[in-house]
Structures are given as structure tokens and as C-alpha cells.
Amino acid sequence: MSWLLKWIEPWEFSWTLLCACVLAAVLYARGCRRLHVSGARRAAFWSGLGVIYLSLHTYLDFYAEHEFFMHRLQQLLLHHLAPLLIVAGYPRSVLRAGLPLSWRARGLRRLERSRPWQAASAVLFNPLLATVLFIAFVLIWLIPPLQTLAMLDWRVYRFMNWSMLLSGFVYWSLVLDHRPHPPARMPAGLRVLSPAITMTPQIVAGAVVALAKRDLYPIFEICGRAFTFNVLTGQMVGGLIIWIPAAMVEVAGSLLALRHWLRLSRRSQRHAPPRQAPVAGAALTSPRS
């Protein structure tokens, strides 16, 4: 029991993270009392929120700072799995319902109608930019000098983690949008194809790291490694995490997008106007007659 308590206590306490998680939990719980939310959606949201807390506010963060493959596991959870789970639960309406009515009517509605908010949303949720950033924030932190900088400067380390998390939220909110296009920013077919595009450079990067014959990240030796097994073995496991589990999460996201596409196709067929049967002899009648 003492070992479990030690595992879940924060390695580096963060008021920002704790307040964000508590606020999201309170708003979601309030929203669930006001709206009907399915069990699957609730499970997805709470699982995703739990993964974020586990990744950033427990002893897993200690191991991520002292072992490369644990660091890659943390980044996989933050960038791929947690945002996918939360977005798949479609919590926006639930979180909104959790706000007091006066806040929704006055503050939130005004904010959403303001020009700065609309301009920022147009840039942040631009499909091309969101896709590029989603890939870039995986690859850029695999560059050894930048990885070293992140491990030596706590501010860069925090920026790395939050950039991974936020880019994941933006990207998956575009891919898993269940609405037709427009108002969805991505066409339905592109939502299905996009994860296959983003996973390709990550698979290549993972293969390069996994198959490397030298230690690419000696900074973990300086920080002090948490485990005693071979350095190249740990690096290979880290590369495989980028290579295989990350791709599997993106395949899951693509399948969810495909499910929405099929649903939209069935809906459009149901609402399509019925085709009129041709009048007998119409094909033999001249347009001028």
C-alpha cells in the first residue's frame, strides 16, 4: 500500500495541472447531472483525464525524466491516447452544461462571438496547420539537442509536455468531428485518411531510433538512468513505442472517423429526395414536340 501511495504522489507538484484537472472533473460531473451522457462517453472522458494526471502528476514523470523509453511512453499517452479518449467522449456540450447559466449566457457566448476568439480559432483549428503541428511536435523533440535542452531546462520540459497535449487535442477534435463538412473543418474522407498521413513520418522516425547502433540520447546518462539494463535496449524499446503503439492509436482514430463517415453517408441517403420514375414514352418524345 505504501508503494502505491508513493507511486501516485506527484514527482513535481503543479498547481496549474491540479487546478485544470479538478476544474474539468467538476464541470463534467455537473454537466452529466444536467444532460444524458452515455456510459461509453463517460468512460472515455474519465479515462483520458486519468491518463493525463497519471502522465504528468505521478512518479511516472520521474521515470520519464530518467529513462528514454519511459519518456516516449509518457509522450505517447499525452500526445495520442489521452486526447483521443477525451475527444472521443465529445465532452464539449457536457462541460458547457456544467457552467452556471449566467456564465454561459454572458461570458462564454460573448467570448465565442468576439473577433479575437474567432480569429484564434480559425488559425488554431486550420486543418493543415493542426496536422503539421501534430507531426512536428513528435519529431522535433526527437532531435537529440532539443531533447537535451528539454531535460536540462524545466521550462522547456513543461512546454514540451503541454505542446504535445494541446496539439493532440486540436488534431483529434478535427479528425473526430462527427458533423458534416461544413460546419466541420475537415471533409469526412480526409478525416479517415489523415491519421494514415500523420503516422507515416512517425513510423519512419521510430524505426530510425529503434535500429540505431549508438546512444542517441546520452542526456539520460547525465540525468541518471532509472533502470540498469542495456542503453541500446532501452532506446530500441523507445523507438518501438513511437513506431507501433502510436500507429495503433492512430489506426483507432481513423476507424472512429470512418464510423462517423458511414453514419453521415447513411443519413444523407435517408434525407435525399426520392428519384421520380420516368414517364412512359418520355424518352421517345422530342423536347420540341
Coordinates of C-alpha atoms in Angstrom, one line a residue:
M1 CA 0.0 0.0 0.0
S2 CA 2.8 2.4 0.8
W3 CA 4.4 1.6 -2.6
L4 CA 1.1 2.5 -4.3
L5 CA 0.9 5.8 -2.4
K6 CA 4.5 6.6 -3.3
W7 CA 3.7 5.9 -7.0
I8 CA 0.7 8.2 -7.2
E9 CA 2.2 11.1 -5.3
P10 CA 3.5 13.9 -7.5
W11 CA 7.1 13.9 -8.5
E12 CA 7.0 17.6 -9.3
F13 CA 3.8 19.3 -7.9
S14 CA 2.0 21.6 -10.3
W15 CA -0.9 23.8 -9.2
T16 CA -1.7 24.5 -12.8
L17 CA -2.2 20.9 -13.7
L18 CA -4.1 20.1 -10.5
C19 CA -6.5 23.0 -10.9
A20 CA -7.1 22.2 -14.6
C21 CA -7.9 18.6 -13.8
V22 CA -10.1 19.4 -10.8
L23 CA -12.0 22.1 -12.8
A24 CA -12.5 19.7 -15.8
A25 CA -13.8 17.0 -13.4
V26 CA -16.2 19.3 -11.5
L27 CA -17.6 20.8 -14.7
Y28 CA -18.0 17.4 -16.3
A29 CA -19.7 15.9 -13.2
R30 CA -22.1 18.9 -13.1
G31 CA -22.8 18.6 -16.8
C32 CA -23.6 14.9 -16.5
R33 CA -26.3 15.7 -14.0
R34 CA -28.0 18.1 -16.5
L35 CA -27.5 16.1 -19.7
H36 CA -27.9 12.5 -20.7
V37 CA -24.4 11.2 -21.3
S38 CA -23.9 7.5 -22.3
G39 CA -21.7 5.3 -20.3
A40 CA -19.2 4.9 -23.1
R41 CA -18.7 8.7 -23.4
R42 CA -18.3 9.0 -19.6
A43 CA -15.7 6.2 -19.6
A44 CA -13.8 7.8 -22.4
F45 CA -13.6 11.2 -20.7
W46 CA -12.7 9.9 -17.3
S47 CA -10.1 7.5 -18.7
G48 CA -8.5 10.3 -20.7
L49 CA -8.4 12.7 -17.8
G50 CA -6.9 10.0 -15.6
V51 CA -4.2 9.3 -18.2
I52 CA -3.2 13.0 -18.2
Y53 CA -3.0 13.1 -14.4
L54 CA -1.0 9.8 -14.4
S55 CA 1.4 11.0 -17.0
L56 CA 2.2 14.4 -15.5
H57 CA 1.5 14.3 -11.8
T58 CA 2.7 10.9 -10.5
Y59 CA 6.0 9.1 -10.3
L60 CA 5.7 8.2 -14.0
D61 CA 7.1 11.7 -14.6
F62 CA 10.2 10.8 -12.6
Y63 CA 10.9 7.8 -14.8
A64 CA 10.2 9.9 -17.9
E65 CA 13.0 12.2 -16.9
H66 CA 15.4 9.4 -16.3
E67 CA 14.8 6.8 -19.0
F68 CA 14.3 7.3 -22.7
F69 CA 11.7 4.6 -23.3
M70 CA 9.6 5.8 -20.3
H71 CA 9.8 9.3 -21.7
R72 CA 8.4 8.1 -25.1
L73 CA 5.6 6.2 -23.2
Q74 CA 4.7 9.5 -21.5
Q75 CA 4.7 11.4 -24.8
L76 CA 2.5 8.6 -26.4
L77 CA 0.0 9.0 -23.6
L78 CA -0.1 12.8 -23.7
H79 CA 0.0 13.3 -27.5
H80 CA -2.0 10.3 -28.8
L81 CA -4.1 8.4 -26.2
A82 CA -5.4 10.9 -23.7
P83 CA -6.6 13.5 -26.2
L84 CA -8.1 10.7 -28.4
L85 CA -10.1 9.3 -25.4
I86 CA -11.3 12.7 -24.2
V87 CA -12.3 13.9 -27.7
A88 CA -14.0 10.6 -28.5
G89 CA -16.2 11.2 -25.5
Y90 CA -17.4 14.5 -27.0
P91 CA -17.3 16.4 -23.7
R92 CA -17.8 20.0 -25.0
S93 CA -21.5 20.1 -24.5
V94 CA -21.2 18.4 -21.1
L95 CA -18.5 20.8 -19.9
R96 CA -20.6 23.7 -21.2
A97 CA -23.7 22.5 -19.3
G98 CA -21.6 22.3 -16.2
L99 CA -21.0 26.0 -16.2
P100 CA -23.5 28.2 -14.3
L101 CA -26.2 29.5 -16.7
S102 CA -25.2 33.2 -16.2
W103 CA -21.6 32.3 -17.2
R104 CA -22.8 30.6 -20.3
A105 CA -25.2 33.4 -21.3
R106 CA -22.9 36.3 -20.7
G107 CA -19.3 35.4 -20.6
L108 CA -19.0 32.3 -22.8
R109 CA -21.3 33.4 -25.5
R110 CA -19.7 36.8 -25.7
L111 CA -16.2 35.2 -25.9
E112 CA -17.2 32.9 -28.7
R113 CA -18.7 35.8 -30.7
S114 CA -15.7 38.0 -30.2
R115 CA -13.3 38.6 -33.2
P116 CA -10.1 37.7 -31.3
W117 CA -11.6 34.3 -30.3
Q118 CA -12.9 33.6 -33.8
A119 CA -9.5 34.6 -35.4
A120 CA -7.6 32.5 -32.9
S121 CA -9.9 29.5 -33.6
A122 CA -9.6 29.9 -37.3
V123 CA -5.8 29.7 -37.1
L124 CA -5.5 27.1 -34.4
F125 CA -8.1 24.8 -35.9
N126 CA -6.9 25.2 -39.5
P127 CA -6.7 21.5 -40.7
L128 CA -3.3 21.9 -42.5
L129 CA -1.7 23.8 -39.6
A130 CA -3.1 21.4 -37.0
T131 CA -1.8 18.4 -38.9
V132 CA 1.6 19.8 -39.4
L133 CA 1.9 20.7 -35.7
F134 CA 0.7 17.3 -34.7
I135 CA 3.5 15.7 -36.6
A136 CA 6.1 18.4 -35.8
F137 CA 5.7 18.2 -32.1
V138 CA 6.5 14.5 -32.2
L139 CA 9.5 14.8 -34.5
I140 CA 11.1 18.0 -33.1
W141 CA 11.6 16.6 -29.6
L142 CA 13.3 13.5 -31.0
I143 CA 16.2 15.8 -32.2
P144 CA 18.9 15.0 -29.7
P145 CA 20.0 18.6 -29.0
L146 CA 16.4 19.7 -28.4
Q147 CA 15.8 16.6 -26.2
T148 CA 18.9 17.6 -24.2
L149 CA 17.6 21.1 -23.8
A150 CA 14.2 19.9 -22.6
M151 CA 15.8 17.7 -20.0
L152 CA 18.1 20.4 -18.7
D153 CA 15.6 23.3 -18.5
W154 CA 12.3 22.7 -16.6
R155 CA 10.6 25.5 -18.6
V156 CA 11.4 23.8 -21.9
Y157 CA 10.4 20.4 -20.4
R158 CA 6.9 21.8 -19.4
F159 CA 6.5 23.5 -22.8
M160 CA 7.3 20.2 -24.5
N161 CA 4.7 18.3 -22.5
W162 CA 1.9 20.9 -22.8
S163 CA 2.6 21.4 -26.6
M164 CA 2.2 17.6 -27.1
L165 CA -1.0 17.6 -25.2
L166 CA -2.6 20.6 -26.8
S167 CA -1.6 19.7 -30.3
G168 CA -3.2 16.3 -29.7
F169 CA -6.4 17.9 -28.6
V170 CA -6.6 20.2 -31.6
Y171 CA -5.8 17.4 -34.1
W172 CA -8.2 14.8 -32.7
S173 CA -11.0 17.3 -32.4
L174 CA -10.7 17.9 -36.1
V175 CA -10.4 14.2 -37.0
L176 CA -13.3 13.0 -34.8
D177 CA -15.7 15.8 -35.6
H178 CA -19.0 14.0 -36.2
R179 CA -20.6 16.8 -38.1
P180 CA -20.8 17.0 -42.0
H181 CA -18.5 19.3 -43.9
P182 CA -19.2 22.2 -43.4
P183 CA -19.5 23.1 -40.5
A184 CA -16.8 20.5 -39.8
R185 CA -13.5 21.9 -40.9
M186 CA -12.3 18.7 -42.5
P187 CA -14.1 16.7 -45.2
A188 CA -15.3 13.3 -43.9
G189 CA -13.0 11.3 -46.2
L190 CA -9.9 13.4 -45.2
R191 CA -10.7 12.7 -41.5
V192 CA -10.3 9.0 -42.2
L193 CA -7.2 9.4 -44.3
S194 CA -5.4 12.0 -42.1
P195 CA -4.2 9.6 -39.4
A196 CA -2.5 7.4 -42.1
I197 CA -0.7 10.5 -43.3
T198 CA 0.4 11.6 -39.8
M199 CA 1.5 8.2 -38.7
T200 CA 3.9 7.7 -41.7
P201 CA 6.7 10.1 -40.6
Q202 CA 6.3 8.8 -37.0
I203 CA 6.8 5.2 -38.1
V204 CA 10.0 6.2 -40.0
A205 CA 11.3 8.2 -37.0
G206 CA 10.5 5.3 -34.7
A207 CA 12.3 2.9 -36.9
V208 CA 15.4 5.1 -37.1
V209 CA 15.6 5.4 -33.3
A210 CA 14.9 1.7 -32.7
L211 CA 17.5 0.5 -35.2
A212 CA 20.2 3.0 -34.2
K213 CA 23.5 1.4 -33.2
R214 CA 24.7 4.2 -30.9
D215 CA 23.2 6.1 -27.9
L216 CA 21.3 9.0 -29.5
Y217 CA 20.3 10.5 -26.1
P218 CA 23.2 10.5 -23.7
I219 CA 21.4 13.2 -21.6
F220 CA 19.6 10.4 -19.8
E221 CA 23.0 9.1 -18.6
I222 CA 23.7 12.6 -17.2
C223 CA 20.3 12.7 -15.5
G224 CA 20.8 9.3 -14.1
R225 CA 19.1 6.3 -15.6
A226 CA 16.3 4.7 -13.6
F227 CA 17.0 1.2 -14.8
T228 CA 20.2 -0.8 -15.2
F229 CA 19.6 -2.7 -18.5
N230 CA 21.4 -2.0 -21.7
V231 CA 21.2 1.6 -23.1
L232 CA 20.6 0.5 -26.7
T233 CA 17.8 -1.9 -25.5
G234 CA 16.0 1.0 -23.8
Q235 CA 16.5 3.1 -26.9
M236 CA 15.1 0.3 -29.1
V237 CA 12.0 0.0 -26.9
G238 CA 11.5 3.7 -27.1
G239 CA 11.7 3.6 -30.9
L240 CA 9.2 0.8 -31.0
I241 CA 6.8 2.8 -28.9
I242 CA 7.0 5.6 -31.5
W243 CA 6.8 3.0 -34.3
I244 CA 4.0 0.6 -33.3
P245 CA 1.7 1.6 -30.3
A246 CA 1.5 5.2 -31.7
A247 CA 0.5 3.9 -35.1
M248 CA -2.1 1.6 -33.4
V249 CA -3.7 4.6 -31.6
E250 CA -3.9 6.5 -34.9
V251 CA -5.5 3.5 -36.6
A252 CA -8.1 3.5 -33.9
G253 CA -8.7 7.2 -34.5
S254 CA -9.1 6.5 -38.2
L255 CA -11.6 3.8 -37.6
L256 CA -13.7 6.1 -35.4
A257 CA -13.6 8.7 -38.2
L258 CA -14.7 6.0 -40.7
R259 CA -17.6 5.2 -38.4
H260 CA -18.7 8.8 -38.5
W261 CA -18.3 8.9 -42.3
L262 CA -20.5 5.9 -42.8
R263 CA -23.1 7.4 -40.4
L264 CA -23.1 10.6 -42.4
S265 CA -23.4 8.7 -45.6
R266 CA -26.5 6.8 -44.4
R267 CA -28.0 10.0 -43.1
S268 CA -27.6 11.8 -46.4
Q269 CA -29.2 8.8 -48.3
R270 CA -32.2 8.9 -46.0
H271 CA -32.7 12.6 -46.5
A272 CA -32.1 12.6 -50.2
P273 CA -35.2 13.5 -52.3
P274 CA -36.8 10.4 -53.9
R275 CA -36.0 9.9 -57.6
Q276 CA -39.0 10.2 -59.8
A277 CA -39.8 7.3 -62.1
P278 CA -39.5 8.1 -65.8
V279 CA -42.8 8.7 -67.6
A280 CA -43.6 6.0 -70.2
G281 CA -42.6 7.1 -73.6
A282 CA -40.8 10.2 -72.4
A283 CA -37.5 9.0 -73.9
L284 CA -39.2 8.8 -77.3
T285 CA -40.7 12.3 -77.2
S286 CA -38.7 15.1 -78.7
P287 CA -38.0 18.1 -76.4
R288 CA -39.6 20.4 -79.1
S289 CA -42.8 18.4 -79.5

